[in-house]
mmCIF file of C-alpha atoms and ligand atoms in Angstrom:
data_model
loop_
_atom_site.group_PDB
_atom_site.id
_atom_site.type_symbol
_atom_site.label_atom_id
_atom_site.label_comp_id
_atom_site.label_asym_id
_atom_site.label_seq_id
_atom_site.Cartn_x
_atom_site.Cartn_y
_atom_site.Cartn_z
ATOM 1 C CA UNK A 1 18.876 -2.443 -15.315
ATOM 2 C CA UNK A 2 17.623 -4.254 -11.649
ATOM 3 C CA UNK A 3 16.015 -2.637 -9.276
ATOM 4 C CA UNK A 4 15.857 -3.221 -5.294
ATOM 5 C CA UNK A 5 12.703 -1.912 -3.933
ATOM 6 C CA UNK A 6 12.065 -1.293 -0.247
ATOM 7 C CA UNK A 7 8.626 -0.578 1.387
ATOM 8 C CA UNK A 8 7.907 0.166 5.448
ATOM 9 C CA UNK A 9 5.486 3.092 5.088
ATOM 10 C CA UNK A 10 2.766 1.296 7.252
ATOM 11 C CA UNK A 11 2.496 -2.250 8.809
ATOM 12 C CA UNK A 12 3.989 -4.513 6.122
ATOM 13 C CA UNK A 13 7.882 -4.834 5.628
ATOM 14 C CA UNK A 14 8.565 -5.599 2.082
ATOM 15 C CA UNK A 15 11.248 -5.985 -0.237
ATOM 16 C CA UNK A 16 11.271 -6.659 -4.078
ATOM 17 C CA UNK A 17 13.726 -7.106 -6.820
ATOM 18 C CA UNK A 18 12.645 -6.118 -10.226
ATOM 19 C CA UNK A 19 14.808 -6.328 -13.732
ATOM 20 C CA UNK A 20 13.650 -4.496 -16.715
ATOM 21 C CA UNK A 21 13.928 -6.034 -20.114
ATOM 22 C CA UNK A 22 15.318 -4.418 -23.392
ATOM 23 C CA UNK A 23 11.810 -4.805 -24.835
ATOM 24 C CA UNK A 24 10.334 -2.614 -22.163
ATOM 25 C CA UNK A 25 9.090 -5.457 -20.308
ATOM 26 C CA UNK A 26 10.157 -6.683 -16.615
ATOM 27 C CA UNK A 27 10.348 -9.535 -14.264
ATOM 28 C CA UNK A 28 9.461 -9.607 -10.865
ATOM 29 C CA UNK A 29 12.589 -11.862 -9.428
ATOM 30 C CA UNK A 30 11.227 -11.720 -6.112
ATOM 31 C CA UNK A 31 8.550 -9.792 -3.578
ATOM 32 C CA UNK A 32 8.707 -10.448 -0.243
ATOM 33 C CA UNK A 33 6.232 -9.359 2.398
ATOM 34 C CA UNK A 34 6.396 -9.736 5.913
ATOM 35 C CA UNK A 35 3.010 -8.569 7.545
ATOM 36 C CA UNK A 36 2.861 -7.426 11.556
ATOM 37 C CA UNK A 37 -0.842 -8.049 11.852
ATOM 38 C CA UNK A 38 -0.397 -10.427 14.630
ATOM 39 C CA UNK A 39 1.764 -7.413 16.450
ATOM 40 C CA UNK A 40 -1.057 -4.774 15.945
ATOM 41 C CA UNK A 41 -4.376 -6.795 16.044
ATOM 42 C CA UNK A 42 -4.541 -6.679 19.899
ATOM 43 C CA UNK A 43 -4.937 -2.884 19.192
ATOM 44 C CA UNK A 44 -7.377 -3.057 16.586
ATOM 45 C CA UNK A 45 -5.195 -0.661 14.252
ATOM 46 C CA UNK A 46 -1.544 0.028 13.669
ATOM 47 C CA UNK A 47 0.605 1.362 16.388
ATOM 48 C CA UNK A 48 3.408 3.548 14.718
ATOM 49 C CA UNK A 49 6.219 2.788 17.134
ATOM 50 C CA UNK A 50 5.688 -0.871 16.986
ATOM 51 C CA UNK A 51 5.383 -0.942 13.034
ATOM 52 C CA UNK A 52 9.184 0.874 13.111
ATOM 53 C CA UNK A 53 10.734 -1.900 15.820
ATOM 54 C CA UNK A 54 9.288 -4.553 13.456
ATOM 55 C CA UNK A 55 10.586 -3.060 10.416
ATOM 56 C CA UNK A 56 14.131 -2.781 11.798
ATOM 57 C CA UNK A 57 13.941 -6.540 13.139
ATOM 58 C CA UNK A 58 12.634 -7.753 9.672
ATOM 59 C CA UNK A 59 14.472 -5.700 7.010
ATOM 60 C CA UNK A 60 17.765 -7.505 6.814
ATOM 61 C CA UNK A 61 16.725 -11.035 6.987
ATOM 62 C CA UNK A 62 14.079 -10.286 4.059
ATOM 63 C CA UNK A 63 17.025 -8.276 1.912
ATOM 64 C CA UNK A 64 18.956 -11.662 2.639
ATOM 65 C CA UNK A 65 16.081 -14.022 1.427
ATOM 66 C CA UNK A 66 15.501 -11.405 -1.555
ATOM 67 C CA UNK A 67 18.867 -11.408 -2.885
ATOM 68 C CA UNK A 68 19.085 -15.395 -2.190
ATOM 69 C CA UNK A 69 16.053 -15.720 -4.217
ATOM 70 C CA UNK A 70 17.241 -13.272 -6.902
ATOM 71 C CA UNK A 71 20.480 -15.368 -7.458
ATOM 72 C CA UNK A 72 22.366 -12.067 -6.353
ATOM 73 C CA UNK A 73 23.648 -13.088 -2.827
ATOM 74 C CA UNK A 74 27.186 -13.842 -2.837
ATOM 75 C CA UNK A 75 29.591 -14.267 0.362
ATOM 76 C CA UNK A 76 32.383 -11.964 0.150
ATOM 77 C CA UNK A 77 35.070 -13.265 -2.004
ATOM 78 C CA UNK A 78 38.534 -12.369 -0.280
ATOM 79 C CA UNK A 79 39.367 -12.755 2.903
ATOM 80 C CA UNK A 80 41.318 -9.707 3.423
ATOM 81 C CA UNK A 81 37.963 -7.922 2.428
ATOM 82 C CA UNK A 82 37.568 -5.493 5.392
ATOM 83 C CA UNK A 83 34.669 -2.988 5.084
ATOM 84 C CA UNK A 84 35.877 0.606 4.833
ATOM 85 C CA UNK A 85 35.516 1.535 8.377
ATOM 86 C CA UNK A 86 34.704 5.467 7.641
ATOM 87 C CA UNK A 87 31.805 3.771 5.706
ATOM 88 C CA UNK A 88 30.410 1.774 8.237
ATOM 89 C CA UNK A 89 30.778 4.796 10.316
ATOM 90 C CA UNK A 90 28.788 6.753 7.964
ATOM 91 C CA UNK A 91 25.851 4.190 7.787
ATOM 92 C CA UNK A 92 26.040 3.921 11.874
ATOM 93 C CA UNK A 93 25.377 7.856 11.715
ATOM 94 C CA UNK A 94 22.424 7.221 9.121
ATOM 95 C CA UNK A 95 20.847 4.734 11.463
ATOM 96 C CA UNK A 96 21.616 6.365 14.584
ATOM 97 C CA UNK A 97 17.737 6.057 15.574
ATOM 98 C CA UNK A 98 17.552 2.729 14.425
ATOM 99 C CA UNK A 99 20.310 0.935 16.326
ATOM 100 C CA UNK A 100 18.884 -2.513 16.223
ATOM 101 C CA UNK A 101 18.733 -2.269 12.392
ATOM 102 C CA UNK A 102 22.329 -0.708 12.395
ATOM 103 C CA UNK A 103 23.691 -4.123 14.121
ATOM 104 C CA UNK A 104 21.953 -6.413 12.063
ATOM 105 C CA UNK A 105 23.031 -4.735 8.801
ATOM 106 C CA UNK A 106 26.536 -4.107 9.988
ATOM 107 C CA UNK A 107 27.028 -7.967 10.332
ATOM 108 C CA UNK A 108 25.118 -8.466 6.799
ATOM 109 C CA UNK A 109 27.667 -6.111 5.209
ATOM 110 C CA UNK A 110 30.688 -7.774 6.581
ATOM 111 C CA UNK A 111 29.601 -11.010 5.118
ATOM 112 C CA UNK A 112 28.146 -10.452 1.976
ATOM 113 C CA UNK A 113 29.372 -9.112 -1.141
ATOM 114 C CA UNK A 114 27.570 -5.924 -3.042
ATOM 115 C CA UNK A 115 24.824 -7.491 -5.108
ATOM 116 C CA UNK A 116 24.666 -6.968 -8.549
ATOM 117 C CA UNK A 117 21.430 -3.955 -8.565
ATOM 118 C CA UNK A 118 21.589 -0.975 -10.106
ATOM 119 C CA UNK A 119 19.057 1.240 -8.451
ATOM 120 C CA UNK A 120 17.535 1.247 -4.849
ATOM 121 C CA UNK A 121 13.897 2.362 -4.719
ATOM 122 C CA UNK A 122 12.235 3.476 -1.560
ATOM 123 C CA UNK A 123 9.062 4.358 -0.231
ATOM 124 C CA UNK A 124 9.294 8.077 1.378
ATOM 125 C CA UNK A 125 5.721 9.143 1.840
ATOM 126 C CA UNK A 126 2.869 9.168 2.623
ATOM 127 C CA UNK A 127 2.710 6.696 5.535
ATOM 128 C CA UNK A 128 3.095 6.728 9.265
ATOM 129 C CA UNK A 129 6.552 8.985 9.635
ATOM 130 C CA UNK A 130 8.485 6.510 12.227
ATOM 131 C CA UNK A 131 7.764 3.471 9.670
ATOM 132 C CA UNK A 132 9.078 5.725 6.634
ATOM 133 C CA UNK A 133 12.104 6.934 8.287
ATOM 134 C CA UNK A 134 13.285 3.214 8.953
ATOM 135 C CA UNK A 135 13.194 2.030 5.271
ATOM 136 C CA UNK A 136 14.528 5.449 4.070
ATOM 137 C CA UNK A 137 17.370 5.153 6.474
ATOM 138 C CA UNK A 138 17.936 1.563 5.454
ATOM 139 C CA UNK A 139 18.018 2.537 1.621
ATOM 140 C CA UNK A 140 20.130 5.347 2.386
ATOM 141 C CA UNK A 141 22.616 3.036 4.532
ATOM 142 C CA UNK A 142 22.534 0.633 1.671
ATOM 143 C CA UNK A 143 23.293 3.236 -0.996
ATOM 144 C CA UNK A 144 25.895 5.017 0.959
ATOM 145 C CA UNK A 145 27.790 1.436 1.301
ATOM 146 C CA UNK A 146 27.257 0.009 -2.305
ATOM 147 C CA UNK A 147 27.597 3.636 -3.866
ATOM 148 C CA UNK A 148 24.121 3.330 -5.597
ATOM 149 C CA UNK A 149 21.777 5.868 -6.708
ATOM 150 C CA UNK A 150 18.443 6.137 -4.956
ATOM 151 C CA UNK A 151 14.908 6.728 -6.398
ATOM 152 C CA UNK A 152 12.318 7.806 -3.763
ATOM 153 C CA UNK A 153 8.971 6.502 -4.701
ATOM 154 C CA UNK A 154 5.649 7.921 -3.727
ATOM 155 C CA UNK A 155 3.274 5.130 -2.367
ATOM 156 C CA UNK A 156 -0.082 6.243 -3.737
ATOM 157 C CA UNK A 157 1.399 6.504 -7.150
ATOM 158 C CA UNK A 158 2.830 2.904 -6.540
ATOM 159 C CA UNK A 159 -0.828 1.489 -5.442
ATOM 160 C CA UNK A 160 -1.905 3.006 -8.963
ATOM 161 C CA UNK A 161 1.183 1.440 -10.817
ATOM 162 C CA UNK A 162 0.138 -1.942 -9.104
ATOM 163 C CA UNK A 163 -2.525 -2.106 -12.006
ATOM 164 C CA UNK A 164 0.490 -2.837 -14.599
ATOM 165 C CA UNK A 165 2.385 -5.511 -12.319
ATOM 166 C CA UNK A 166 0.037 -8.233 -14.241
ATOM 167 C CA UNK A 167 -1.605 -6.681 -16.801
ATOM 168 C CA UNK A 168 -4.376 -8.637 -18.666
ATOM 169 C CA UNK A 169 -6.293 -5.856 -20.439
ATOM 170 C CA UNK A 170 -4.132 -2.863 -22.015
ATOM 171 C CA UNK A 171 -5.122 -0.104 -20.139
ATOM 172 C CA UNK A 172 -5.690 3.208 -22.074
ATOM 173 C CA UNK A 173 -5.379 6.872 -20.943
ATOM 174 C CA UNK A 174 -6.490 8.667 -19.756
ATOM 175 C CA UNK A 175 -7.973 7.148 -16.557
ATOM 176 C CA UNK A 176 -9.410 7.269 -13.560
ATOM 177 C CA UNK A 177 -7.968 5.650 -10.749
ATOM 178 C CA UNK A 178 -9.682 4.626 -7.290
ATOM 179 C CA UNK A 179 -7.382 4.099 -4.948
ATOM 180 C CA UNK A 180 -8.668 2.504 -1.516
ATOM 181 C CA UNK A 181 -6.661 1.437 1.464
ATOM 182 C CA UNK A 182 -6.173 1.890 5.401
ATOM 183 C CA UNK A 183 -4.648 4.941 4.878
ATOM 184 C CA UNK A 184 -5.919 6.431 1.886
ATOM 185 C CA UNK A 185 -8.948 7.210 -0.443
ATOM 186 C CA UNK A 186 -8.474 9.145 -3.373
ATOM 187 C CA UNK A 187 -10.045 9.453 -7.044
ATOM 188 C CA UNK A 188 -7.268 10.328 -9.221
ATOM 189 C CA UNK A 189 -7.179 11.151 -13.066
ATOM 190 C CA UNK A 190 -4.289 9.573 -14.909
ATOM 191 C CA UNK A 191 -3.499 11.282 -18.198
ATOM 192 C CA UNK A 192 -0.019 9.219 -18.294
ATOM 193 C CA UNK A 193 2.809 7.820 -15.963
ATOM 194 C CA UNK A 194 3.596 10.975 -13.694
ATOM 195 C CA UNK A 195 0.553 12.848 -14.752
ATOM 196 C CA UNK A 196 -1.966 13.178 -11.971
ATOM 197 C CA UNK A 197 -4.881 15.015 -10.845
ATOM 198 C CA UNK A 198 -6.617 14.434 -7.705
ATOM 199 C CA UNK A 199 -10.116 14.640 -8.412
ATOM 200 C CA UNK A 200 -11.381 14.199 -4.891
ATOM 201 C CA UNK A 201 -10.496 12.414 -1.402
ATOM 202 C CA UNK A 202 -12.075 11.703 1.940
ATOM 203 C CA UNK A 203 -12.451 14.216 4.221
ATOM 204 C CA UNK A 204 -12.073 12.048 7.343
ATOM 205 C CA UNK A 205 -11.485 8.069 7.681
ATOM 206 C CA UNK A 206 -10.214 5.732 4.671
ATOM 207 C CA UNK A 207 -12.359 3.333 3.486
ATOM 208 C CA UNK A 208 -10.234 0.674 4.686
ATOM 209 C CA UNK A 209 -10.121 2.761 7.935
ATOM 210 C CA UNK A 210 -13.760 2.599 8.231
ATOM 211 C CA UNK A 211 -13.614 -1.312 8.034
ATOM 212 C CA UNK A 212 -11.129 -1.577 10.665
ATOM 213 C CA UNK A 213 -13.105 0.491 12.811
ATOM 214 C CA UNK A 214 -16.439 -1.328 12.475
ATOM 215 C CA UNK A 215 -14.670 -4.605 13.061
ATOM 216 C CA UNK A 216 -13.190 -3.176 16.191
ATOM 217 C CA UNK A 217 -16.660 -1.658 17.376
ATOM 218 C CA UNK A 218 -17.932 -5.256 17.006
ATOM 219 C CA UNK A 219 -15.137 -7.329 18.292
ATOM 220 C CA UNK A 220 -14.592 -9.268 15.233
ATOM 221 C CA UNK A 221 -10.696 -8.695 14.944
ATOM 222 C CA UNK A 222 -8.408 -7.013 12.890
ATOM 223 C CA UNK A 223 -7.569 -5.754 10.087
ATOM 224 C CA UNK A 224 -11.168 -5.266 9.495
ATOM 225 C CA UNK A 225 -11.975 -5.277 6.219
ATOM 226 C CA UNK A 226 -11.379 -9.312 4.945
ATOM 227 C CA UNK A 227 -13.240 -10.072 8.469
ATOM 228 C CA UNK A 228 -16.240 -7.702 7.811
ATOM 229 C CA UNK A 229 -16.516 -8.995 3.947
ATOM 230 C CA UNK A 230 -16.500 -12.760 5.379
ATOM 231 C CA UNK A 231 -18.958 -12.163 8.128
ATOM 232 C CA UNK A 232 -21.476 -10.059 5.342
ATOM 233 C CA UNK A 233 -21.466 -13.076 3.328
ATOM 234 C CA UNK A 234 -23.421 -14.934 6.127
ATOM 235 C CA UNK A 235 -26.260 -12.475 6.216
ATOM 236 C CA UNK A 236 -29.793 -13.704 5.737
ATOM 237 C CA UNK A 237 -32.000 -12.165 3.167
ATOM 238 C CA UNK A 238 -34.632 -11.913 5.689
ATOM 239 C CA UNK A 239 -32.705 -9.638 7.945
ATOM 240 C CA UNK A 240 -30.951 -7.596 5.464
ATOM 241 C CA UNK A 241 -33.925 -5.174 5.470
ATOM 242 C CA UNK A 242 -33.825 -4.595 9.373
ATOM 243 C CA UNK A 243 -30.446 -2.739 8.746
ATOM 244 C CA UNK A 244 -30.198 0.389 6.238
ATOM 245 C CA UNK A 245 -26.982 2.735 7.123
ATOM 246 C CA UNK A 246 -26.409 5.876 5.041
ATOM 247 C CA UNK A 247 -24.433 6.476 1.840
ATOM 248 C CA UNK A 248 -22.511 9.468 2.849
ATOM 249 C CA UNK A 249 -21.948 11.895 0.195
ATOM 250 C CA UNK A 250 -23.191 9.850 -2.566
ATOM 251 C CA UNK A 251 -25.150 12.478 -4.288
ATOM 252 C CA UNK A 252 -22.362 15.651 -3.298
ATOM 253 C CA UNK A 253 -21.729 17.080 -6.644
ATOM 254 C CA UNK A 254 -17.755 16.804 -5.752
ATOM 255 C CA UNK A 255 -15.625 13.770 -5.741
ATOM 256 C CA UNK A 256 -14.675 13.795 -1.823
ATOM 257 C CA UNK A 257 -15.517 11.196 0.403
ATOM 258 C CA UNK A 258 -16.481 10.558 4.148
ATOM 259 C CA UNK A 259 -16.907 7.456 6.017
ATOM 260 C CA UNK A 260 -16.712 8.687 9.535
ATOM 261 C CA UNK A 261 -20.361 9.195 9.550
ATOM 262 C CA UNK A 262 -21.064 5.665 8.584
ATOM 263 C CA UNK A 263 -19.380 4.112 11.223
ATOM 264 C CA UNK A 264 -20.794 6.213 13.938
ATOM 265 C CA UNK A 265 -24.670 5.594 12.379
ATOM 266 C CA UNK A 266 -23.421 1.738 12.810
ATOM 267 C CA UNK A 267 -22.610 2.627 16.372
ATOM 268 C CA UNK A 268 -25.910 4.330 17.464
ATOM 269 C CA UNK A 269 -28.006 1.465 15.600
ATOM 270 C CA UNK A 270 -25.773 -0.934 17.516
ATOM 271 C CA UNK A 271 -26.937 0.977 20.577
ATOM 272 C CA UNK A 272 -30.100 0.101 19.791
ATOM 273 C CA UNK A 273 -30.230 -3.408 19.906
ATOM 274 C CA UNK A 274 -29.984 -5.956 22.861
ATOM 275 C CA UNK A 275 -27.544 -8.451 23.007
ATOM 276 C CA UNK A 276 -29.136 -11.174 21.295
ATOM 277 C CA UNK A 277 -30.597 -9.072 18.317
ATOM 278 C CA UNK A 278 -26.826 -7.781 17.964
ATOM 279 C CA UNK A 279 -25.667 -11.394 17.561
ATOM 280 C CA UNK A 280 -28.578 -12.150 14.974
ATOM 281 C CA UNK A 281 -28.011 -8.895 13.020
ATOM 282 C CA UNK A 282 -24.368 -8.667 12.895
ATOM 283 C CA UNK A 283 -23.676 -10.431 9.365
ATOM 284 C CA UNK A 284 -26.532 -7.990 8.225
ATOM 285 C CA UNK A 285 -24.803 -4.776 9.789
ATOM 286 C CA UNK A 286 -21.365 -5.957 8.228
ATOM 287 C CA UNK A 287 -23.153 -6.704 4.534
ATOM 288 C CA UNK A 288 -24.922 -3.076 4.747
ATOM 289 C CA UNK A 289 -21.474 -1.238 5.851
ATOM 290 C CA UNK A 290 -19.970 -3.231 3.075
ATOM 291 C CA UNK A 291 -22.364 -2.235 0.557
ATOM 292 C CA UNK A 292 -22.676 1.475 1.426
ATOM 293 C CA UNK A 293 -19.036 1.851 1.088
ATOM 294 C CA UNK A 294 -19.003 0.196 -2.389
ATOM 295 C CA UNK A 295 -22.134 2.065 -3.233
ATOM 296 C CA UNK A 296 -20.472 5.151 -2.610
ATOM 297 C CA UNK A 297 -17.189 4.892 -4.295
ATOM 298 C CA UNK A 298 -18.713 2.928 -7.083
ATOM 299 C CA UNK A 299 -21.334 5.775 -7.800
ATOM 300 C CA UNK A 300 -18.235 8.519 -7.458
ATOM 301 C CA UNK A 301 -15.977 6.771 -9.663
ATOM 302 C CA UNK A 302 -18.276 5.890 -12.398
ATOM 303 C CA UNK A 303 -19.497 9.401 -12.498
ATOM 304 C CA UNK A 304 -15.891 10.911 -12.751
ATOM 305 C CA UNK A 305 -14.947 8.475 -15.223
ATOM 306 C CA UNK A 306 -17.921 9.837 -17.456
ATOM 307 C CA UNK A 307 -17.541 13.322 -16.738
ATOM 308 C CA UNK A 308 -13.845 13.583 -17.635
ATOM 309 C CA UNK A 309 -14.584 11.073 -20.597
ATOM 310 C CA UNK A 310 -11.794 8.239 -19.704
ATOM 311 C CA UNK A 311 -11.191 5.232 -21.321
ATOM 312 C CA UNK A 312 -10.099 3.211 -18.486
ATOM 313 C CA UNK A 313 -11.119 2.555 -14.902
ATOM 314 C CA UNK A 314 -8.371 1.612 -12.395
ATOM 315 C CA UNK A 315 -8.857 0.390 -8.849
ATOM 316 C CA UNK A 316 -6.063 -0.700 -6.381
ATOM 317 C CA UNK A 317 -5.404 -0.450 -2.554
ATOM 318 C CA UNK A 318 -5.853 -3.074 0.369
ATOM 319 C CA UNK A 319 -9.740 -2.354 -0.196
ATOM 320 C CA UNK A 320 -9.075 -3.435 -3.517
ATOM 321 C CA UNK A 321 -9.236 -6.694 -2.298
ATOM 322 C CA UNK A 322 -12.803 -6.743 -1.749
ATOM 323 C CA UNK A 323 -14.793 -8.969 -3.624
ATOM 324 C CA UNK A 324 -17.749 -7.130 -3.766
ATOM 325 C CA UNK A 325 -16.128 -3.824 -4.676
ATOM 326 C CA UNK A 326 -13.886 -5.506 -7.829
ATOM 327 C CA UNK A 327 -17.158 -7.042 -9.096
ATOM 328 C CA UNK A 328 -19.508 -3.874 -8.697
ATOM 329 C CA UNK A 329 -16.977 -1.802 -10.260
ATOM 330 C CA UNK A 330 -16.068 -3.929 -12.941
ATOM 331 C CA UNK A 331 -19.865 -4.414 -13.969
ATOM 332 C CA UNK A 332 -20.176 -0.781 -14.049
ATOM 333 C CA UNK A 333 -17.243 0.060 -15.866
ATOM 334 C CA UNK A 334 -18.189 -2.076 -18.695
ATOM 335 C CA UNK A 335 -21.521 -1.263 -18.770
ATOM 336 C CA UNK A 336 -20.622 2.324 -19.613
ATOM 337 C CA UNK A 337 -17.705 0.609 -22.496
ATOM 338 C CA UNK A 338 -14.627 1.523 -20.048
ATOM 339 C CA UNK A 339 -11.799 -0.578 -19.755
ATOM 340 C CA UNK A 340 -11.374 -2.121 -16.028
ATOM 341 C CA UNK A 341 -8.031 -2.918 -14.158
ATOM 342 C CA UNK A 342 -7.614 -4.280 -10.769
ATOM 343 C CA UNK A 343 -4.318 -5.775 -9.605
ATOM 344 C CA UNK A 344 -4.326 -9.381 -8.368
ATOM 345 C CA UNK A 345 -4.950 -9.243 -4.327
ATOM 346 C CA UNK A 346 -1.137 -9.928 -3.465
ATOM 347 C CA UNK A 347 -0.611 -6.667 -5.428
ATOM 348 C CA UNK A 348 -3.490 -4.551 -3.743
ATOM 349 C CA UNK A 349 -2.365 -4.634 -0.227
ATOM 350 C CA UNK A 350 1.301 -3.076 0.577
ATOM 351 C CA UNK A 351 4.193 -4.703 -1.303
ATOM 352 C CA UNK A 352 7.455 -3.637 -2.728
ATOM 353 C CA UNK A 353 7.063 -5.091 -6.311
ATOM 354 C CA UNK A 354 4.776 -2.081 -6.762
ATOM 355 C CA UNK A 355 7.410 0.448 -5.567
ATOM 356 C CA UNK A 356 10.104 -1.289 -7.957
ATOM 357 C CA UNK A 357 7.675 -0.920 -10.950
ATOM 358 C CA UNK A 358 6.917 2.845 -10.068
ATOM 359 C CA UNK A 359 10.745 3.767 -10.021
ATOM 360 C CA UNK A 360 11.194 1.682 -13.328
ATOM 361 C CA UNK A 361 8.215 3.730 -14.995
ATOM 362 C CA UNK A 362 9.693 7.188 -13.656
ATOM 363 C CA UNK A 363 10.393 9.958 -15.645
ATOM 364 C CA UNK A 364 12.597 11.667 -12.821
ATOM 365 C CA UNK A 365 16.135 10.832 -12.104
ATOM 366 C CA UNK A 366 17.602 8.876 -9.149
ATOM 367 C CA UNK A 367 19.617 10.839 -6.379
ATOM 368 C CA UNK A 368 22.207 10.676 -4.148
ATOM 369 C CA UNK A 369 21.170 9.047 -0.878
ATOM 370 C CA UNK A 370 21.810 12.291 1.233
ATOM 371 C CA UNK A 371 19.096 13.785 -0.898
ATOM 372 C CA UNK A 372 16.471 11.526 0.297
ATOM 373 C CA UNK A 373 13.826 13.036 2.575
ATOM 374 C CA UNK A 374 10.666 11.364 4.178
ATOM 375 C CA UNK A 375 7.271 13.407 3.981
ATOM 376 C CA UNK A 376 4.374 11.330 5.693
ATOM 377 C CA UNK A 377 2.007 13.781 3.946
ATOM 378 C CA UNK A 378 3.454 13.266 0.296
ATOM 379 C CA UNK A 379 0.643 14.386 -2.213
ATOM 380 C CA UNK A 380 0.833 13.451 -5.802
ATOM 381 C CA UNK A 381 0.547 16.467 -7.318
HETATM 382 O O1 KG4 B 1 -2.804 -0.803 1.151
HETATM 383 P P1 KG4 B 1 -2.943 -1.592 2.558
HETATM 384 O O2 KG4 B 1 -2.346 -2.860 2.707
HETATM 385 O O3 KG4 B 1 -2.011 -0.633 3.597
HETATM 386 C C1 KG4 B 1 -2.353 0.982 3.433
HETATM 387 O O4 KG4 B 1 -1.432 1.593 2.468
HETATM 388 O O5 KG4 B 1 -3.349 1.368 4.216
HETATM 389 O O6 KG4 B 1 -4.590 -1.531 3.118
HETATM 390 C C2 KG4 B 1 -4.996 -2.368 4.171
HETATM 391 C C3 KG4 B 1 -6.398 -1.927 4.345
HETATM 392 C C4 KG4 B 1 -7.009 -2.204 5.790
HETATM 393 O O7 KG4 B 1 -7.849 -1.203 6.206
HETATM 394 C C5 KG4 B 1 -7.801 -3.680 5.610
HETATM 395 O O8 KG4 B 1 -9.166 -3.620 6.256
HETATM 396 C C6 KG4 B 1 -8.223 -3.503 4.165
HETATM 397 O O9 KG4 B 1 -7.046 -2.866 3.518
HETATM 398 N N1 KG4 B 1 -8.590 -4.641 3.411
HETATM 399 C C7 KG4 B 1 -9.743 -5.081 3.017
HETATM 400 C C8 KG4 B 1 -10.108 -6.078 2.395
HETATM 401 N N2 KG4 B 1 -8.763 -6.746 2.490
HETATM 402 C C9 KG4 B 1 -8.253 -5.765 3.015
HETATM 403 N N3 KG4 B 1 -10.947 -4.181 2.887
HETATM 404 C C10 KG4 B 1 -12.149 -4.628 2.593
HETATM 405 N N4 KG4 B 1 -12.366 -5.740 2.143
HETATM 406 C C11 KG4 B 1 -11.243 -6.611 2.133
HETATM 407 N N5 KG4 B 1 -11.364 -8.317 1.209
HETATM 408 ZN ZN1 ZN B 2 -0.715 1.415 0.668
#
């Protein structure tokens, strides 16, 4: 079976093609990600309507590239082939709010034949509503035109499943899964594919959002996570003791998180400094901010893993690209005899390969395109 997967929940436009194998394995034929970082950087965060505009421009070129790289792009063979007019009208209706996308798609469909795809998978939530709709309406239009079933995929579930994309260690259930990204921070108990229990989550900002806000506050650039981590590495031991930020909720008995207070504490601290001292202490502020987030995430994840007596600890989402978090959680997991898994960095941030694999593992059935809805606040349970 070949799955074409579409991901547009935030600021990456991504399309992947995955082929399942008889032995239960799979091959990722292609996974293309087009990032909109340059577009959102001046605003220090993702602007939903700009994300929608970029997805509209990017989807058809990425689809063409993805089919080409998978060996599935074929020009219409017969000269007489004129696409069914009523189908074009239907996809025009599906894409009535995405007129730029409709025009690009119409000329693509007139030129290229139906590819050998069996299923379309698309992220239908959670995420930014205008961004999600572009991907979902694109999936609907393709499914309608090519008569294919569609499987809606939960973005958070896909971040968890990303752990199976390039599996080094055998993951044994039950597992505790920490998903940390720009939009989500959740601790989830997983007893099998499709069986999840949310143990805790952030009450305000997501961990990635906290990094992004600190970077914005210190004028360091966007996205904040990688920049804060890089500057933290420059911190001098002698300065480290001058900065001590809180570790929010680290001792609370639940598995919830709160990162907005950390940003406020950093802001108050910064306000006490003159320009020269701020410049000197910026690497240490970044280092302690990063350490605080890592301390809280690791401490609660390991506590949950022990309380629920799990066998594996899984880490994923954009913030899972953070080296300190990867190394610390791995070390602590191993200390308690737990299997640890984290995807390669390219599969931590948003990508369509994880959407394709979630569809391949899904225990639910694909549906007709008319049935797919967007849910910006879609939950796992
Ligand atoms: O999963 P993702 O690509 O998008 C969402 O679903 O939100 O995550 C993006 C987030 C951003 O907040 C970014 O600052 C953060 O992941 N991030 C990092 C690192 N790389 C990306 N945070 C900390 N350290 C990193 N190396
Ligand atoms: Zn994500």
